[in-house]
Structures are given as structure tokens and as C-alpha cells.
Amino acid sequence: MQNSINAPSGIMRLWLYILAAALLGAGLFFVIGGIKLITLGGSWYFTIAGIALVLSAIQIFRAKSSGAALFALTFLGTVVWAVWEVGFEFWPLISRLFAMSIGLLMVMLTWPALRRLAGADAKSAPILGSAAVLALAIVATTVSAFSPKNVVAPTQTAEAAKPVDKSAPVADWSAWGANVAGTRFAALDEISPANVNKLEVAWTAHTGETPQSTGSGAEDQNTPIQIGDSLFLCTAYGTVISYDVDSGKEKWRYAAGGTVPAWQRCRGVAYYDGSTAQRVTEQPDGSTIDPSISPKRVFVPTVDARLIALDADTGKPAANFGDNGIVDLKIGMGEVKPGYYQQTSTPLVAANLVIVGGRVADNNETGEPPGVVRAFDAASGQLVWAWDPGNEAVTREPLSPEGYTRGTPNVWSAMSYDPKLGLVYLPTGNATPDFWAGERTALDDKYSSSLVAVNIATGRPVWHYQTVHHDLWDFDVPAQPVLYDIPNADGSTTPAVVAVSKTGMIYLLNRETGQPIADIVEKPVPQGNVEGERYSPTQPFSVGMPMIGNQTLAEKDMWGATPFDQLLCRISFKGMRHEGVFTPPGLDPALQFPGSLGGMNWGSVSIDPTTSYMYVNDMRLGLANYKIPRDDVKGGNGIEMGVVPQLGTPFGAMRQRFLSQLGIPCQAPPFGTLSAIDLKTHKLVWQVPVGTVEDTGPLGIKMGLPIPIGMPTLGPTLSTQSGLVFIAGTQDFYLRAFDSRTGQEVWKSRLPVGSQGGPMTYRSPKTGKQYIVITAGGARQSPERGDYVIAYALPN
């Protein structure tokens, strides 16, 4: 730039014209957008700053140094405004000041040229010195962006990790959530915070089935299970594969087949050992089962509604289960259109039963398939009991020729089981469709968005707790309920069940009685006015547990990579109604935050019983929605964003993610975090943003920069007794490990593609070596897909 200052005036003027044009364009954008924002009741800053930028541009075009001075004053005013709005929060200030700082630097470097063209003494040294200071500040800010912000430092000091009792038997990772309690914890300590940075890839396998999205979801969301020297997993297309735990060598595979128009995925398989399983029911027909036929079984659910039992040693269908190893789950369900009913989560093996719910296609039409939960004998495949949320008289087969009650709340996520209490815990969704509930029945409203405890032997509800009344937001209970005995000061324990929700709330209940352990308060919520709809006057707020990412947004919370998309987000926000978590949808645009993805979703949590710390990962994505009168509904489907038809009701609905024009969430970061919560004190221990923009960015263009802004997470965590928490379900291509006591990231490994899978761990029964395993099929928002199964271990 110093060379341009001493160059002929023609070059100087060309540069001034370019700078003036840029400032004029920015100013006009601010003025036009700012006026729109003012009409919506928003901030006057952009209009005032825009006028100043336009005047600055005119003066610079005229080669007047007053243009530079006016820009400098505008910048100082912007600093005052920014600090007044958001204080000294890093990312909100970046959105407001970084681009303006670049502009000020350009103007400062131009100031000597303006003075020279005016025939005045340039006196460039002071201004260029100031420019150098500003340039250093810009560089320092850029460097600072590569370190985590919004970190909640540890609020307490945990005890040192307890050594694993080497004399105790090592538990297999025998279920999707490690065990039927769903704790996702392993009592292993070979891999620890002290040596995790030495982890290396031990083996890599390929499933041969790369999930290819059709726009309606084909994703790898698997958590493998491990039994002895075998690892079992399923692909998005329903193929089950068994691998050797030490080498990754394939032992067998079974292709279940079956395709549907949407949601092609399999989150996990289940395991049953008939020689050790407790029997809580008898065969319904009084028959006996030959125990020598496939006593050890792997169950896989399919997207076309079949439950398949495979011999765990050979991969062949168990001949005496159902029809040659297969139970058709469409029996008793009435009409099932393709893609309207399917299994996407792992079945629950509890005692001698294998229990399934099912995903029901939301928002297409009323009268969709039943949300019934059914228990089959794990040996024979005979139906033992059924829980029909729409008809409490049903105990086994449907009582109507049309099948179980249609359109009822369903259980699409994973379930859990307490053998001592004999209770199975069911997380329910809401009756379809999601955004119109005027015609829901009393039973729909009773069991929607609830945690329901049923008797293992009969399937009859023992208690239920509702997390959302008359749900109008698709705020299902999305995750596996997690069972944990909280230690008390007197040496006793409290049997607890934890349910995380899309609302960003955490419900901590006594799993024997369903009564809250941490305070839950019924609070008044905003009421809607759509004709024919009804609204719950209150909702249960879990005030006794930390709230995660569910604050009521204000205009000042809007964000953008630049002030331009921040302005557009402000306009969008002010053009919508937003009254907190339970903003009722209406005919006018409304903002739901968190949106229907959460908050927390199906990944659930992990719990370290040595510290009573629970690890929760979340996403912070809003949903913009409004109802569409029936005659105005054009097309759409109930799967992804856009118009959802809700046929048979007075309204369809529009729903869109609350994103800027660049495809970035409109509210300020972080967009996803990992949190530790002490279940004894109910307090937040630490919280860190997790995930970077390395493999994503504006307009879907990879930034390639590992800036830890905190990205939406979708997938489970794993905790170990050594003091580690592993997670891979971010938008960048990494498996990470955090110190479970401090939240410090202590290791990460680059994956070939992203992952929505759950990390799991085991100790080889042959070598004694501990492995960490992750499947990598692709991150949710990335087009890159793969078929990887990767095992990590310490070097020999």
C-alpha cells in the first residue's frame, strides 16, 4: 500500500473509486435493510450507520479526507453500539466489528493518499502506525478465533479416576447403549487421559454399503455391539456384519434387504443369549423351544418393518424364530403404505423378550400406522404382549379388524430396562401430525411426549410422566431413557431415570415411582388462537436441572459471519413471533427455538458412575414455521423441511431451519456443546463447544479452518472409567476425546468422512487390549459418504 501512496495520482484515484464503490454498496445495503428493520420495530443502528457509510463513500470518491474521518467515527460508534448490545462476548462482537475493522484498515491506509491528492501534507507516519496496530489486532483476533469460546470452566474438582478392579469380569458392550440401562459407560482404563494421544488406528474395515441420500435420509447412525471376540453392526441398508474384534476380519454377513422411500438407516442391533436370559413370561401357546437351535442371537430391525433373528455364530436366520427367523411387524397394523412404518432404532432385549416400537411417518396425513409397542418371545418370535396407546383394553392382538389404534403416539427411539424393578422405559413421540392437534384424543394427549414405564411381563403401564402437554412442536422424547442409581450422603441410592428432550430440558425422575427427583414446575406458556386448535395453559419446566441451549431469543442474539447476513437475520427474526420454547404455531410466521431437531436428540447421554457425571451433547437449531390453510397447501411431504401436507386436517404447515442467507444458524454461537452435569448436585460442572467449521461453511462451502465455534451434534457419547469422554457426531470429520473431569480436549483423530455413529469400546478377551470403535458413513450436512469401521488402540 505504501507503493500506491507514492504512485501517480491516476492509480491513487482508481483505488479510491474501488474503495468508495465498496463503501457505497455496503452503505446502501445497510440503509435499505435498516429501514425494513425499523418498520418491524428493530434496531436503528443499520440505517444510521448506512447513511454514514454512504456519505463516507461520497467524500472518498471526491478525494476528501473527511470521508476517512467519517468512516472512523462510524466505526467508533459501531464499537459503542456493539458493546452496549452484547458486552464483550467474542463471537457476537466478531459479527459486528470484524468486517468493519477490515474496512477501517483499508480507509486508514488510504488516508495519506487522500491528503496527497488534496495537495496537503500527508503526515502518514501516525496514521500508518495506527493502521499497523489495527492490523495486529485483526491478526490477534483471527488467531484467537482458533481457541474455544463460551467455555464453562469446571465448577468443582472431581476425585482422581478410580482404578478398574482387574479381578472383576469385563462386561461386553452387549447393547446399543452398552447395557440395558443405556449408560454408554465402560469400566476400562487402559486408554486414559495420560496416554490417549498415543492412540493409533488398529484396523479399518469396509461394510461395502455406502449410504446414499435421496434427499429423504440415508445415513449411518450405528453403534456396534461386542460379544466376546465378535463385533456386530448393521448398515443403513439393513445388512448385519460380524467382525473379529482384534483384526477387523469379517466373519459373516447377512443382507436383510428392504428399501423405503425415506429414512434408510439402522442405528443398531440387539443380542440375546437364551442360555443365560431370565425368563419372565412363558410361550403364549404353551409350547417349548429347543434350546440347542441358535441359542445366541443377533436381532436386526429393518426399514420395511421386519424383525430378524440371526445365529450369532453363523449369521444364518434362527430357524425356530417366527417364519424361518423373521417376524413381519406389519401384522396387526392395518394398512401400511411404503415408508409409513419402519424400524430405525435398535430393539430392546429384556429378559426373554425382544421389544420393538417403530417410526411412523409424521405429517403426511391423519390415520397413519399405529404407535403400538410389542414384545415378542426372543426364542420363538411369538407375540407376548402389546401396548396400544390408543386403546388400554388391548393386551396382545388388536381388538379391531382394522388393527391397533391408528395415529397414536409411537416409540421410535431406543428403550431401556430395569431387571430389579421389572420395568421397561418407553420414550414416546406425539400423535401425528405434529403441527395440528385439534383432533387428538384424550389418550393421545395422555401419552404423547412422555416417559412411560411398563411392566416387563404384561406390558401394562405402571406410571408415566409427560414432558410436553398437548405437543404442537414435535417435541418428542427423542432419546433412550438412561437408568442410574444416584448415591446419597447416607450411603443409600435413589433409583433414577434421565430423559433428555428436544426442548433443551433434562427430566430426572425416580424410576420406581415416576416422581421428580429434581424440581419440575408447571409454568404458564403463551396461548395461540388458531380456530379448532386447543392449547395447554402450562408446560412442565425442569428447573431443577441445567437448561441447555433453550434461551428466549432477542434481536441482539442474531448473528452472522458478516454484518450483512446479521442484518438479514434480524429482519427475519423481527418478522416472526417468538415467545420462548413453547411459542405456539399459528397462521403467522413463528420461531420455535430449539426446533424439532433439538436441543437433544436420539444420541442420548453417557454416565460415569465413579463420579456421577452425566455427559450431554446438544444442537441449537431454530425452526421457522406457520400453518397453511388446506386450500393453499401445494405438494410437500412429511420428511424434511418445506411444506408438510397433514392431509385430513384443516392445515398443512411450512417449516424451515432458522438460517442466514449463507446457511448459518441465525443466533450467535455455539451451535452445539458438550456438557457435564453432576447427578448428585444437579449442577452444570463444565461445558465446551464441540466441532469446528473445517468441513462445512457458508453456502455449504468447506472453510478448511478448524475454528471451534461449536457445531450441531447428532450422535451419542462414550465415557470410560479412566476419565475420558469420546464423541464423533459433529459436522467436521473427527473422533474426539475429552477429559471427563475438566472438559479439556485431549485427543482427536481425523476421519475419512464425518460420523453420526456412536463410539464404543471393549477389551479383547483374547489379547486384553482395549479398542475404541467408530463407524464413519458421513456427517449429516456433508455430501461426502463412506463405509468405514475404524478401531483404535494403543501401540504394542
Tab-separated table of C-alpha atoms in Angstrom, residues 42 51 66 72 113 132 144 222 225 245 289 320 395 397 443 458 489 557 610 729 739 775:
chain	number	residue	atom	x	y	z
A	42	GLY	CA	-35.926	-3.288	15.224
A	51	ILE	CA	-26.193	6.748	5.911
A	66	SER	CA	-13.292	13.913	5.633
A	72	ALA	CA	-13.583	6.261	11.588
A	113	ALA	CA	-3.359	9.259	-0.481
A	132	ALA	CA	-0.311	-1.254	11.917
A	144	SER	CA	-7.937	-16.112	18.946
A	222	ASN	CA	-24.734	-47.037	14.075
A	225	ILE	CA	-22.148	-54.117	19.926
A	245	VAL	CA	-12.606	-57.729	17.479
A	289	ILE	CA	-38.401	-74.242	22.362
A	320	ASN	CA	-37.381	-71.507	15.108
A	395	THR	CA	-53.158	-56.597	25.835
A	397	GLU	CA	-53.579	-58.858	19.461
A	443	LEU	CA	-55.382	-40.925	25.251
A	458	THR	CA	-47.541	-57.738	30.923
A	489	ALA	CA	-24.937	-38.957	51.647
A	557	ASP	CA	-28.911	-12.509	19.735
A	610	THR	CA	-17.493	-43.257	39.533
A	729	GLY	CA	-21.280	-36.748	15.969
A	739	ASP	CA	-11.023	-35.214	29.873
A	775	THR	CA	-18.383	-46.165	12.203
